[in-house]
CSV table of C-alpha atoms in Angstrom, one decimal:
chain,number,residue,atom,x,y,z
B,1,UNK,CA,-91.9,-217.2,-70.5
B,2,UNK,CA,-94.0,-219.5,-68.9
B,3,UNK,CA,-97.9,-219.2,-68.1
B,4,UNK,CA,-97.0,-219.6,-64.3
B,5,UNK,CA,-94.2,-216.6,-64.4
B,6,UNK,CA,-96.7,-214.7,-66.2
B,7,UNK,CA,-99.3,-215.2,-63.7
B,8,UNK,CA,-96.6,-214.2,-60.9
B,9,UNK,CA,-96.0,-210.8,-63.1
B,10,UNK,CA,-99.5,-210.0,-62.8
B,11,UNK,CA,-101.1,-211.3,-60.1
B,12,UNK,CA,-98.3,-210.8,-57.2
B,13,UNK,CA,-95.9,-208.2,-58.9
B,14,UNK,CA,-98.9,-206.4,-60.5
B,15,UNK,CA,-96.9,-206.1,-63.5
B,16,UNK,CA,-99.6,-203.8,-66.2
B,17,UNK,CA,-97.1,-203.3,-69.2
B,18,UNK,CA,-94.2,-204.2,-71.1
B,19,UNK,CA,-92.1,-200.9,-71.9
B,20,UNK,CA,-90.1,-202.6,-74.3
B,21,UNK,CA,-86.5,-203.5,-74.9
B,22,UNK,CA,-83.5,-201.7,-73.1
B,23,UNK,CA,-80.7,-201.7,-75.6
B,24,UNK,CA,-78.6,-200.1,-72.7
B,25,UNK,CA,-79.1,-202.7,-70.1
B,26,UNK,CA,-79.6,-205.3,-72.5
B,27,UNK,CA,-83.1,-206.1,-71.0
B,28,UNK,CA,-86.9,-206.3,-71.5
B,29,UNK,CA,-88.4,-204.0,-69.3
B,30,UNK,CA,-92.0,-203.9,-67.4
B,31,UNK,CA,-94.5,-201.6,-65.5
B,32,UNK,CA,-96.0,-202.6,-62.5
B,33,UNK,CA,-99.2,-201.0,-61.1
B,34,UNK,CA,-97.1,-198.6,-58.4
B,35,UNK,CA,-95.4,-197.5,-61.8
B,36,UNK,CA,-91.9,-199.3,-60.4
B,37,UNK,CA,-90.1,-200.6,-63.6
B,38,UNK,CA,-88.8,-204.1,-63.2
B,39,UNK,CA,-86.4,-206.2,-65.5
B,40,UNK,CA,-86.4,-209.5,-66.2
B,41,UNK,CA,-84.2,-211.2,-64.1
B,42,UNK,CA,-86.0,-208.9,-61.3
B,43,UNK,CA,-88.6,-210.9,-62.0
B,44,UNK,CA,-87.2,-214.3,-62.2
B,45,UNK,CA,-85.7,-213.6,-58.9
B,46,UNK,CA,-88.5,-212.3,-57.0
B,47,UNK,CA,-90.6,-216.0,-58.6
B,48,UNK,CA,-88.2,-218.3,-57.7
B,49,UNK,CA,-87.7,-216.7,-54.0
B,50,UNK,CA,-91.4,-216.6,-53.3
């Protein structure tokens, strides 16, 4: 992951935790501040359309 994706997560996705790994979706999984769980590609996709 790359320091500007992480800065996205936090600082426009106000993304507060990592929950951990998935096993069921396959995917790492995150917490943002209005406790709305996001995935990774969630992510990716929200960065890139920014």
């Amino acid at each position: 992951m790359t320091e500007e994706l992480q800065q996205f997560m936090t600082e426009e996705l106000g993304i507060i935790d990592r929950l951990g790994f998935e096993p069921l979706e396959g995917a790492e999984l995150f917490l943002d501040v209005a406790n709305n769980v996001w995935n990774i590609d969630q992510i990716i996709h929200a960065f890139n359309n920014q």
